[in-house]
Short mmCIF file of C-alpha atoms and ligand atoms in Angstrom, two decimals:
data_model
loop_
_atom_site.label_atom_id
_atom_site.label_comp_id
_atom_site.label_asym_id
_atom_site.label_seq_id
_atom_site.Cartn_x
_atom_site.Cartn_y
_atom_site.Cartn_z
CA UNK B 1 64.24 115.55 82.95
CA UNK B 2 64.45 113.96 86.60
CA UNK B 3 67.35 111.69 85.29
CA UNK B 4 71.08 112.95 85.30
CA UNK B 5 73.37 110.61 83.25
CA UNK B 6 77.03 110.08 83.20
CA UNK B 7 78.34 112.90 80.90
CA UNK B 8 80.32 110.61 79.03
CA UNK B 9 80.55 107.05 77.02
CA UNK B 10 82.93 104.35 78.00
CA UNK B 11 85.94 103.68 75.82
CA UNK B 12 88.31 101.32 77.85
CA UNK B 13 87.04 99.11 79.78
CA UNK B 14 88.78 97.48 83.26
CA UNK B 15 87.12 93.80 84.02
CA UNK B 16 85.90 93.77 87.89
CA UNK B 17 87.09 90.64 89.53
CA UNK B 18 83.85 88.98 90.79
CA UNK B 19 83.87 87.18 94.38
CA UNK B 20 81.71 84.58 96.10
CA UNK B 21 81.08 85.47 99.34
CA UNK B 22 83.22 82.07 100.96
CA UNK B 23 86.41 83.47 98.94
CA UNK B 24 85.88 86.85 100.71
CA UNK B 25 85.34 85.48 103.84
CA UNK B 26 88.72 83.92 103.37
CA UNK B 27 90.58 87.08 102.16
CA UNK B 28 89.10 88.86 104.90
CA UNK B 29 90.70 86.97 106.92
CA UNK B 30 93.88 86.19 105.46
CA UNK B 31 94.00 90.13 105.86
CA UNK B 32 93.23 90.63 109.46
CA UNK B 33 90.07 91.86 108.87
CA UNK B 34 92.14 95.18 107.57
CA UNK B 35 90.99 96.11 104.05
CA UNK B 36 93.86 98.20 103.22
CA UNK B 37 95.96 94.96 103.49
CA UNK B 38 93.51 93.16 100.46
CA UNK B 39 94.70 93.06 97.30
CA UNK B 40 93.02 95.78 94.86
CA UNK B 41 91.71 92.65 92.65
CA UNK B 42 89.87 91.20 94.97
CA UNK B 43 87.69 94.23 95.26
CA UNK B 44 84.48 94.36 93.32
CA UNK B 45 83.29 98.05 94.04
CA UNK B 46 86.50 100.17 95.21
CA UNK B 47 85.16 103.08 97.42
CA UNK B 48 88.81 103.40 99.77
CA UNK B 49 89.10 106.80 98.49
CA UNK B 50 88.46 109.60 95.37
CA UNK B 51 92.58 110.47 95.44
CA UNK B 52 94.11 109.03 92.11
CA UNK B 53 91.51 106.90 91.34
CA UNK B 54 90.04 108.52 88.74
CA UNK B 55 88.96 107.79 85.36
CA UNK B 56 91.09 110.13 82.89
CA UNK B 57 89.33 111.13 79.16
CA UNK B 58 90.19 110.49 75.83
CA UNK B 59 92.01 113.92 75.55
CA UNK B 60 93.91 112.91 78.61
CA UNK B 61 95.10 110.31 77.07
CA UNK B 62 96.01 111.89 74.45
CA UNK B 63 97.52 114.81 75.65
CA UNK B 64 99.61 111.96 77.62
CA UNK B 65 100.71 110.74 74.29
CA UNK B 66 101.67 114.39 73.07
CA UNK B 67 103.62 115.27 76.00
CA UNK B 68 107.16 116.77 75.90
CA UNK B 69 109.77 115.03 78.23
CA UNK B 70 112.45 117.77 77.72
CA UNK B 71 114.05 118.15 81.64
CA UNK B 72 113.91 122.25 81.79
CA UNK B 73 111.06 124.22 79.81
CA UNK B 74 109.02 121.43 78.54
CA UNK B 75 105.91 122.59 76.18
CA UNK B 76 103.79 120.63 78.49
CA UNK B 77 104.96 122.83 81.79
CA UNK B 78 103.69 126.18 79.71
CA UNK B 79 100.68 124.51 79.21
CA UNK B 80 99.86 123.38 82.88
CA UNK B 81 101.30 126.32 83.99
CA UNK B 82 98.79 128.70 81.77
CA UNK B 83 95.97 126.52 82.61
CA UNK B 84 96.74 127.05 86.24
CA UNK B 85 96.78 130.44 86.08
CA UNK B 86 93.75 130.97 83.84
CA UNK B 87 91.74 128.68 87.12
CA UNK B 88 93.35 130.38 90.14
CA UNK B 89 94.98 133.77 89.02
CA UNK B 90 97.86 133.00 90.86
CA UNK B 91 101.30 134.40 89.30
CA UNK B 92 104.08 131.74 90.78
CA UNK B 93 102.95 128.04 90.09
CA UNK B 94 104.79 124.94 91.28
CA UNK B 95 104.11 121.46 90.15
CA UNK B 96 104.72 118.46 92.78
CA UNK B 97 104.05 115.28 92.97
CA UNK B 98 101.26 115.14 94.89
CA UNK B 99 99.08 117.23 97.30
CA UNK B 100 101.75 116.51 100.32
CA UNK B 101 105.14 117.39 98.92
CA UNK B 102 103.24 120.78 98.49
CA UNK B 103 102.26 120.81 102.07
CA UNK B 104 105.82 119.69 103.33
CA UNK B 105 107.62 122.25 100.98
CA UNK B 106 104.88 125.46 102.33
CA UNK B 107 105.52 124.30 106.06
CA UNK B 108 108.90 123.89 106.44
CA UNK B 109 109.47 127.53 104.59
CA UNK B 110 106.82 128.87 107.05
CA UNK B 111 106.20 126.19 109.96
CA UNK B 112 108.14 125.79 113.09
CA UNK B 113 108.09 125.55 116.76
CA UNK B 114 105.91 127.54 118.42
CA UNK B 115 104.06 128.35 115.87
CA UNK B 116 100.15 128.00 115.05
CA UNK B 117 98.06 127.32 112.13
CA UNK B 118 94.48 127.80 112.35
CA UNK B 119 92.43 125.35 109.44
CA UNK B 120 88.44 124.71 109.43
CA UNK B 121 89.43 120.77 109.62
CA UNK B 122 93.32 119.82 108.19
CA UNK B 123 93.47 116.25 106.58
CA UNK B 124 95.89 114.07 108.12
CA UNK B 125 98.46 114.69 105.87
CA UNK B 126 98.43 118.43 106.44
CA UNK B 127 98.29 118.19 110.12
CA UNK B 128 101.49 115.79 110.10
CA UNK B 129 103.56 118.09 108.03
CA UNK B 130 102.09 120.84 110.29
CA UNK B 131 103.51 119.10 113.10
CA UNK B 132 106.57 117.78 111.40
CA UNK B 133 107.64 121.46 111.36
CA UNK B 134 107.14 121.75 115.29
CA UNK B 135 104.06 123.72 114.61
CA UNK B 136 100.37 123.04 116.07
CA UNK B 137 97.48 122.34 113.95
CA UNK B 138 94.44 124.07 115.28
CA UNK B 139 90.80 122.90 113.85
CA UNK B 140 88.57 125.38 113.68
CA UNK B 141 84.41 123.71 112.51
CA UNK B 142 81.90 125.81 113.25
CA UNK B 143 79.77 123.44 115.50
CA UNK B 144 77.14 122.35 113.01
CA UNK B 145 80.36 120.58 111.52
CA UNK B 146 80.19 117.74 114.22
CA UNK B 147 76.08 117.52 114.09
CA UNK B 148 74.74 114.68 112.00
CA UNK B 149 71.80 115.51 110.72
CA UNK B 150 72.57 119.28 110.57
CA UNK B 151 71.51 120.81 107.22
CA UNK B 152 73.57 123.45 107.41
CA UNK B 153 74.36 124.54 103.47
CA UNK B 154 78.06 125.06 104.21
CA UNK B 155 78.67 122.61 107.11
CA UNK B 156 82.43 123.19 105.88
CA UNK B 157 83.19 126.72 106.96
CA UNK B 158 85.52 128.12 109.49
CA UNK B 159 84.52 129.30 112.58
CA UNK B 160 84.97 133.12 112.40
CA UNK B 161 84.76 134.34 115.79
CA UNK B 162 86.70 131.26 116.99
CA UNK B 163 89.70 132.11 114.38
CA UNK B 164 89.44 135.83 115.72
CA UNK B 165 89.72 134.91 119.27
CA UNK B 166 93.01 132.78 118.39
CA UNK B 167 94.60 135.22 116.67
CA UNK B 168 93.61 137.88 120.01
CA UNK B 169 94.98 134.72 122.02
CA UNK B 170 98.11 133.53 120.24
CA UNK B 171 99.12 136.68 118.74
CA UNK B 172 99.42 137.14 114.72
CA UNK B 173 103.14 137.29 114.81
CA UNK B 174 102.64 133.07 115.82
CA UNK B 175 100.61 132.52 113.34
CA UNK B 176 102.29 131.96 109.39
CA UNK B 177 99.29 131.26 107.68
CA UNK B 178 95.54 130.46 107.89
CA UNK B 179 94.56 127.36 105.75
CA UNK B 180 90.81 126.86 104.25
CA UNK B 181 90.49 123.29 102.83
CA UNK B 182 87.33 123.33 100.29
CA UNK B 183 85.91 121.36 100.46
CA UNK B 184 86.37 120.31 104.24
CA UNK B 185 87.33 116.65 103.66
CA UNK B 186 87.77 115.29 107.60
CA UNK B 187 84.92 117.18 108.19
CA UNK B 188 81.86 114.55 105.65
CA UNK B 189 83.30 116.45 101.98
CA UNK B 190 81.41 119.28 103.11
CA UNK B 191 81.54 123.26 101.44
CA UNK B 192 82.59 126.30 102.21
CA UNK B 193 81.02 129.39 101.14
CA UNK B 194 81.84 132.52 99.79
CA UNK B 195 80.63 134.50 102.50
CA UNK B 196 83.01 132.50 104.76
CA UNK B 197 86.05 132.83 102.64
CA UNK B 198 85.64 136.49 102.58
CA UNK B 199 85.45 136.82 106.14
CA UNK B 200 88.38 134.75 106.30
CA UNK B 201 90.36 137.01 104.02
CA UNK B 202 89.63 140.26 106.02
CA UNK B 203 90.66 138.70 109.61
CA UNK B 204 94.08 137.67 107.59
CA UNK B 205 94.06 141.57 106.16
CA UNK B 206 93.32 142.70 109.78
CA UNK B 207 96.26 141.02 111.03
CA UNK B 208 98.57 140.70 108.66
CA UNK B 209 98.50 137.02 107.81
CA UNK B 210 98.81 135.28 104.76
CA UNK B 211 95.45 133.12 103.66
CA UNK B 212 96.01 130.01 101.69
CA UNK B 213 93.38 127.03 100.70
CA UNK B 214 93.81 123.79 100.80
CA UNK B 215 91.80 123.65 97.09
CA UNK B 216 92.16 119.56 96.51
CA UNK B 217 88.37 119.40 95.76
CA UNK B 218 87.64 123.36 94.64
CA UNK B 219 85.63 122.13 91.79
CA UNK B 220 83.34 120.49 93.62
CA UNK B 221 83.06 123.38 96.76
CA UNK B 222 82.65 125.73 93.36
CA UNK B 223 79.68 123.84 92.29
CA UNK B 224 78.08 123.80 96.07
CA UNK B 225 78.42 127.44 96.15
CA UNK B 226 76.70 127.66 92.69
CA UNK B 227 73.75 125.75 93.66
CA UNK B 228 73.44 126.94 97.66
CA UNK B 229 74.90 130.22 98.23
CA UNK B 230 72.46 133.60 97.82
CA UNK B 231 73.20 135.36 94.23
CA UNK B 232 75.81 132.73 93.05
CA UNK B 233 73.18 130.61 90.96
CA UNK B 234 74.11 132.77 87.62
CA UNK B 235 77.43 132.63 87.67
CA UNK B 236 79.68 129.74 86.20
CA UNK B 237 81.95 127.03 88.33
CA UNK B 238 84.91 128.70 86.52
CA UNK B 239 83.89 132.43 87.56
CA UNK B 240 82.75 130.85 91.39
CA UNK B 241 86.23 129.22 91.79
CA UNK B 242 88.33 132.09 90.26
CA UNK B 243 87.00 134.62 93.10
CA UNK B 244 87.56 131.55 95.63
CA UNK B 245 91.45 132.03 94.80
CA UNK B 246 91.01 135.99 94.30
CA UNK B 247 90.66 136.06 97.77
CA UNK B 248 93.84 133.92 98.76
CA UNK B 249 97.51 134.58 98.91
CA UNK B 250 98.12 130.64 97.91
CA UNK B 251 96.83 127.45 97.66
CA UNK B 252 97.81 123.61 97.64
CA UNK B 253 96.23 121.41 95.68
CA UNK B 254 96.62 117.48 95.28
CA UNK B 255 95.84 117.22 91.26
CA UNK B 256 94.75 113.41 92.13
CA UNK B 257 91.35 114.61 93.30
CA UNK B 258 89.69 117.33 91.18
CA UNK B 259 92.61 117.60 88.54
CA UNK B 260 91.34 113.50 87.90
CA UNK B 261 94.47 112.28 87.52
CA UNK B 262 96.39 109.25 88.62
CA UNK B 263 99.58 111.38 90.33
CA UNK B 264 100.17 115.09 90.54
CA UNK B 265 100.44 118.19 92.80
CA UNK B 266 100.13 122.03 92.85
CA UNK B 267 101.78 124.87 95.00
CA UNK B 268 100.89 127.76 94.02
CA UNK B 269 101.50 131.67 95.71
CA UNK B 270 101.16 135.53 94.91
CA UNK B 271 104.92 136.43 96.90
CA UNK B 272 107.95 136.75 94.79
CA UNK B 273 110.21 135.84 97.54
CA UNK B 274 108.30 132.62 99.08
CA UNK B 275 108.00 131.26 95.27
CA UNK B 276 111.95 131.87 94.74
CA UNK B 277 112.53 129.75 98.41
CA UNK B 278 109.70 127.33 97.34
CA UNK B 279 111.49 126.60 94.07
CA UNK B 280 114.84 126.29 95.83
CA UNK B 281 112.97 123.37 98.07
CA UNK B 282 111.43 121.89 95.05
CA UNK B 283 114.66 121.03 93.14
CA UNK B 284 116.15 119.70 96.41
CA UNK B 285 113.72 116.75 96.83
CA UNK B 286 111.05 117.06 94.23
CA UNK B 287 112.78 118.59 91.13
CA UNK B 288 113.31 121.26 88.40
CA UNK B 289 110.69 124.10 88.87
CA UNK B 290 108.92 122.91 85.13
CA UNK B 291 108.73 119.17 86.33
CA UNK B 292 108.84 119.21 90.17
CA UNK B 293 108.70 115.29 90.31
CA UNK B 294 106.24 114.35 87.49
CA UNK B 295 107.45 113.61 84.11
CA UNK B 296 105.97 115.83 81.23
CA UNK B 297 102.79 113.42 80.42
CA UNK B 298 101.82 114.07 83.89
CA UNK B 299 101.54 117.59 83.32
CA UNK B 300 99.69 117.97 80.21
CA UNK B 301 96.95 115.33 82.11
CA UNK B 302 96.71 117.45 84.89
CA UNK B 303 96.52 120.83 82.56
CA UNK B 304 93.39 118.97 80.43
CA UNK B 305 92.17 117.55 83.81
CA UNK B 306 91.98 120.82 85.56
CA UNK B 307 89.91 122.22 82.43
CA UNK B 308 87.56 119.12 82.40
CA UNK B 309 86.30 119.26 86.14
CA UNK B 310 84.65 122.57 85.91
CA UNK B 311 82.37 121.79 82.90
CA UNK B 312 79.23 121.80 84.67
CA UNK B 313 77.66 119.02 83.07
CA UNK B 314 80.59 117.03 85.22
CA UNK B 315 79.97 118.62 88.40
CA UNK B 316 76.30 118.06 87.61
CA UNK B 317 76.58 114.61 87.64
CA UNK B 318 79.35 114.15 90.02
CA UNK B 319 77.59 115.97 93.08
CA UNK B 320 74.31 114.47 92.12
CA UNK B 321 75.45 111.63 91.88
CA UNK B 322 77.21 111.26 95.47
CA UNK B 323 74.12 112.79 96.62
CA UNK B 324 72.17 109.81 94.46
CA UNK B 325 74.24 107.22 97.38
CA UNK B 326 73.12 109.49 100.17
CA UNK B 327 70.13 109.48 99.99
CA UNK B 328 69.20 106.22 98.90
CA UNK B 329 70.83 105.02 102.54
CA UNK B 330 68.64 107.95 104.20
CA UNK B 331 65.27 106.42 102.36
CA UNK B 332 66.24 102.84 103.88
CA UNK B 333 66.59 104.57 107.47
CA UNK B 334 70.77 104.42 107.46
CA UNK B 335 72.02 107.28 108.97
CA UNK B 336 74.43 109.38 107.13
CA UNK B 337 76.09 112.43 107.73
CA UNK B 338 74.10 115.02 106.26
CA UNK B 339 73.86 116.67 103.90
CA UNK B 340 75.69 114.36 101.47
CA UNK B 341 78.92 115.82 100.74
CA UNK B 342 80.46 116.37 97.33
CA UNK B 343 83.62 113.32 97.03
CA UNK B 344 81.55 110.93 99.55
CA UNK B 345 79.04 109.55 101.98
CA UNK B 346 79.76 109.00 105.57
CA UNK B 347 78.09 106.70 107.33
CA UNK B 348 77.37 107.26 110.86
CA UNK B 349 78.47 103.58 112.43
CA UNK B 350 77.49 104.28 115.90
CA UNK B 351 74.19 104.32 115.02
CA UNK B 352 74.60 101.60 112.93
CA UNK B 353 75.31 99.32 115.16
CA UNK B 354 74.69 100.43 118.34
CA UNK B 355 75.12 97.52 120.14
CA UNK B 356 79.27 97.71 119.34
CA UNK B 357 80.98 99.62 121.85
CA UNK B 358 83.34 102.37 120.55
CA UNK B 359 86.10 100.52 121.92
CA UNK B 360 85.39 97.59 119.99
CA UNK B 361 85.58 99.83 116.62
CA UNK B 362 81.83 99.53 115.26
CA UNK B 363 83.50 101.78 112.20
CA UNK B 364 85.96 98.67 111.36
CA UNK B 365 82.55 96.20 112.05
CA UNK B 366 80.85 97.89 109.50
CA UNK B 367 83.81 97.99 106.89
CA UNK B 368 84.32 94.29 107.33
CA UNK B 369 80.11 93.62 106.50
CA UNK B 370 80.32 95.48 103.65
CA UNK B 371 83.37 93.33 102.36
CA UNK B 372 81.50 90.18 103.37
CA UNK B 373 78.19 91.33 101.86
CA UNK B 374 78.96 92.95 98.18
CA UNK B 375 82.98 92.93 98.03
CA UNK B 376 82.69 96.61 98.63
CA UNK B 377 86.22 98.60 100.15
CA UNK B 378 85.18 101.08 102.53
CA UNK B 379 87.39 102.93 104.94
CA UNK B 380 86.78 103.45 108.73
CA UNK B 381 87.58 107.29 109.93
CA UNK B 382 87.00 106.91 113.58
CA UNK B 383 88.76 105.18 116.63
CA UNK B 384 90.76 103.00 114.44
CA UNK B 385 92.22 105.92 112.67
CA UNK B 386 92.50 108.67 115.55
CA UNK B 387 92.10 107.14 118.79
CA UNK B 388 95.54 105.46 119.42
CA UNK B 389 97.16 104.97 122.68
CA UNK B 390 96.70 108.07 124.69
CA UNK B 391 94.57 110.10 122.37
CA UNK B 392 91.04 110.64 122.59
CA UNK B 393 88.39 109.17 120.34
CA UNK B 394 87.70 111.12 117.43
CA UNK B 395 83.75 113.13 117.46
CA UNK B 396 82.21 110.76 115.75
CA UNK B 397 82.36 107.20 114.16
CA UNK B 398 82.43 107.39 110.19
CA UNK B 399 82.84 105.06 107.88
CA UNK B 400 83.58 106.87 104.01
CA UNK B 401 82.37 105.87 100.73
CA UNK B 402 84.54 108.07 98.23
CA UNK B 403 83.65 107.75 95.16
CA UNK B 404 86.08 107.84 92.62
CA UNK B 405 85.75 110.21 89.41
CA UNK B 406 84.03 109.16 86.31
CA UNK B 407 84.49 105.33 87.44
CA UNK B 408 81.66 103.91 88.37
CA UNK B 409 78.49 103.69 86.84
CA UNK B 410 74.30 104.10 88.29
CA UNK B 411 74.44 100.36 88.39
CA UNK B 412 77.47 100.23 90.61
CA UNK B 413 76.20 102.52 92.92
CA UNK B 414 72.68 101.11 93.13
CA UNK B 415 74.96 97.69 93.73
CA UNK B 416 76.65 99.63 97.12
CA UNK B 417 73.38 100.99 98.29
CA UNK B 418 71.88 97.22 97.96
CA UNK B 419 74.30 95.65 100.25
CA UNK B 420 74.72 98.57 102.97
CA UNK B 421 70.38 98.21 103.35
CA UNK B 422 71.14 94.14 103.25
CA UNK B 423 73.99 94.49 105.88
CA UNK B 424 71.81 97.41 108.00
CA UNK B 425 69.13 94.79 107.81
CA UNK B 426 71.11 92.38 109.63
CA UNK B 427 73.34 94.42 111.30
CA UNK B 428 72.50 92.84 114.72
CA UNK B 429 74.97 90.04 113.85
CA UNK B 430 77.89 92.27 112.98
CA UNK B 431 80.64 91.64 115.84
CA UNK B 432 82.81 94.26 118.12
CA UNK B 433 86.35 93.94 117.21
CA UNK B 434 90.51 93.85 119.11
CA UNK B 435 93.58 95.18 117.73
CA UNK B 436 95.68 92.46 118.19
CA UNK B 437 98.92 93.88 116.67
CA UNK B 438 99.58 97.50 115.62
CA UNK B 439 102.56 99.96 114.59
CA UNK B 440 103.14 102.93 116.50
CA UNK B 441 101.77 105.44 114.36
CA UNK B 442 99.04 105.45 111.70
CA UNK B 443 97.74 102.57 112.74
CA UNK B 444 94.63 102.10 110.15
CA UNK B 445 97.04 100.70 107.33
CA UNK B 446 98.80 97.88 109.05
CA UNK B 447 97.03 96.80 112.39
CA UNK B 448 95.46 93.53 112.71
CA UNK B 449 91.99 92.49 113.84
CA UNK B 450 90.15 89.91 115.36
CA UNK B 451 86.45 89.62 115.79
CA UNK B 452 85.07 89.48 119.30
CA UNK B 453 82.43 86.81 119.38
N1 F0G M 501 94.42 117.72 101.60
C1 F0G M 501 93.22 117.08 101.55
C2 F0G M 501 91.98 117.84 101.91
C3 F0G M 501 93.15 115.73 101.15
O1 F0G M 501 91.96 115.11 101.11
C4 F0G M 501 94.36 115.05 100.81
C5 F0G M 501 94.33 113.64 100.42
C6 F0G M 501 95.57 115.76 100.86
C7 F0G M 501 95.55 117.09 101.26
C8 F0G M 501 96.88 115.11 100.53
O2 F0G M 501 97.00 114.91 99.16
O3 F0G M 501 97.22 112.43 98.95
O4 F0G M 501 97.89 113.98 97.10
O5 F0G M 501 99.25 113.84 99.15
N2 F0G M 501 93.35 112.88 100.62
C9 F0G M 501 93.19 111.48 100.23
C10 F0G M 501 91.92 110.92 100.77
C11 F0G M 501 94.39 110.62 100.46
O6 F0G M 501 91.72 109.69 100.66
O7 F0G M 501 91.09 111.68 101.27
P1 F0G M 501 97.89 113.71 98.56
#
């Protein structure tokens, strides 16, 4: 049967807002031409990002329902804490509140100045707590990462040789930890492999090094694996992912992505004594080890969550589906980067308008069409959101369709892929655009536009 459907019916509905295209020309701009500063309602098709956006089941809900609020040794803690284990393996688990307070509390335990960590691509977040610690985040693609049209299978690895060459550079005693983030999300949602991960585990062995992924979307790189690497095709998601944490010494994990729920956070380790100084960090800011900053009902949605997205009838549909969006834009001659990755599509916007100079933001151009043309939220990961004053422009200029979990249905998406071909076939008209007022740092959220006509 050529046709995947959504693995589940719809229960609870949420109205879209519907807009004419004069009331979104006046919202856009009313907003400075900055789509993080619309309101959510005046969205029709919300593709800012997969974090926390998801859709969460029946079960979820009702698990939310059953939850136990008790502060220390809640019912609901033994339960995410079992499922946890039963997914990863790993003995000491930490909930947070999200994927960050996981990355601040594992950095400043093991970051600091002078210090290195060596990551296949980190996600802003990471890097900044990276650096918060005084320590420098090192990306480490393999160079088919920053190709376009590269079908590489597992575009997401780490560059081997290039990790073994730092450590031979900086010296292993610099170096706390190596991260893996599967799948690699600043680098198009792309997969690592098995193969890779290995390798990575026996440079860490060689020099003494602790390994630890950055597992927000493991699921998903689980499924890739499944489906691309030699050998894997017979085993389950489950199995694939439990050897993809066999292989680390710990792991971070923001629940909002593949645990499809709304708020949550992991931090989990194999050592005794980090988990012990871990904890101690945990009550400081976040709280009690068996609620670190969620209440119970968070926990039990995250536990059912967690055992939901490795069905494979879900990851079926949810990477055939993203790759449903990508390659409807490559039929209609949009370029994308390729091949489609597993939480969204990128869309390569210097080639879609070629005619905008970088410096003029063609990313942000493209964003602001596809508000104009369907009421679609899109977000710009190029020179708006890396290239600030003094920094170089980022490789490429992307802008990202996430797609959130279980949300949206075929008709949605065929909706998206309708107005980026109706915008790409006009996309001669689509103006550069100036920053005419920013903040000093993270720019993308707050700065305002103007068009340059
Ligand atoms: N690591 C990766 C790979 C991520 O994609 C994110 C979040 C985080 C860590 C941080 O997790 O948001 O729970 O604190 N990515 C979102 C996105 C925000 O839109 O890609 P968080």
């Amino acid at each position: 049967m050529p046709t995947i459907i959504e693995p589940f019916k719809i229960k609870v509905v949420e109205p879209i807002h519907m807009t004419t295209s004069e009331q979104r020309e006046e919202i856009l701009r009313a907003a400075s031409f900055n789509l993080f500063l619309v309101r959510a309602r005046d969205v029709v098709i919300d593709l800012l990002t997969d974090s926390g956006t998801g859709a969460m089941s029946a079960e979820q809900w009702a698990g939310i329902m059953r939850a136990d609020e008790s502060y220390a040794g809640a019912d609901s803690y033994y339960r995410f804490e079992s499922t946890m284990c039963e997914i990863t393996g790993m003995p000491h688990i930490l909930p947070t509140h999200q994927g960050r307070a996981s990355e601040r509390i594992l950095f400043e335990l093991i970051g600091g100045e002078g210090k290195v960590v060596p990551n296949n691509a980190h996600f802003d977040t990471t890097r900044a707590n990276t650096e918060h610690s005084g320590a420098k985040a090192l990306d480490l693609p393999i160079p088919e990462a920053g190709e376009m049209s590269s079908e590489h299978p597992f575009k997401g690895n780490m560059n081997i040789a290039a990790l073994r060459k730092t450590f031979e550079e900086v010296g292993a005693e610099r170096i706390p930890v190596v991260l893996v983030t599967i799948t690699n999300n600043s680098g198009g949602g792309q997969p690592v492999s098995l193969e890779n991960l290995r390798e990575v585990r026996a440079i860490c062995d060689e020099f003494g090094v602790p390994f630890f992924l950055d597992a927000c979307r493991f699921a998903e790189n689980a499924w890739f694996i499944k489906q691309r690497e030699a050998g894997q095709q017979d085993r389950s998601a489950k199995d694939i992912a439990r050897e993809m944490f066999d292989l680390a010494d710990g792991a971070l994990i923001s629940a909002k992505k593949d645990g499809i729920v709304n708020i949550g956070g992991v931090l989990l380790m194999r050592d005794k004594s980090m988990f012990q100084h871990a904890s101690n960090l945990l009550i400081l800011t976040e709280g009690f080890v068996t609620y670190g900053g969620l209440a119970g009902r968070d926990l039990e949605a995250m536990a059912q969550g967690f055992e939901e997205v490795l069905r494979e009838d879900y990851l079926n549909y949810r990477i055939r589906s993203t790759a449903y969006l990508g390659n409807k834009l490559l039929d209609a001659g949009v370029r994308i980067l390729e091949p489609p990755g597993g939480h969204a599509i990128y869309i390569d916007a210097s080639s879609f308008c070629p005619h905008i100079p970088r410096e003029q933001f063609p990313g942000q151009a493209v964003v602001c069409g596809l508000y104009r043309v369907g009421g679609i939220r899109a977000c710009e990961i190029g020179s708006v959101m890396f290239a600030s004053a003094g920094s170089p422009p980022p490789a490429l200029e992307l802008v990202r369709l996430a797609i959130p979990r279980r949300v949206y249905t075929q008709s949605h998406i065929d909706y998206v892929a309708e107005s980026i071909v109706e915008l790409h076939e006009k996309r001669d008209s689509l103006l550069g655009m100036r920053i005419i007022e920013e903040p000093p740092a993270l720019r993308h959220f707050t700065a305002k536009f103007e068009e340059i006509s």
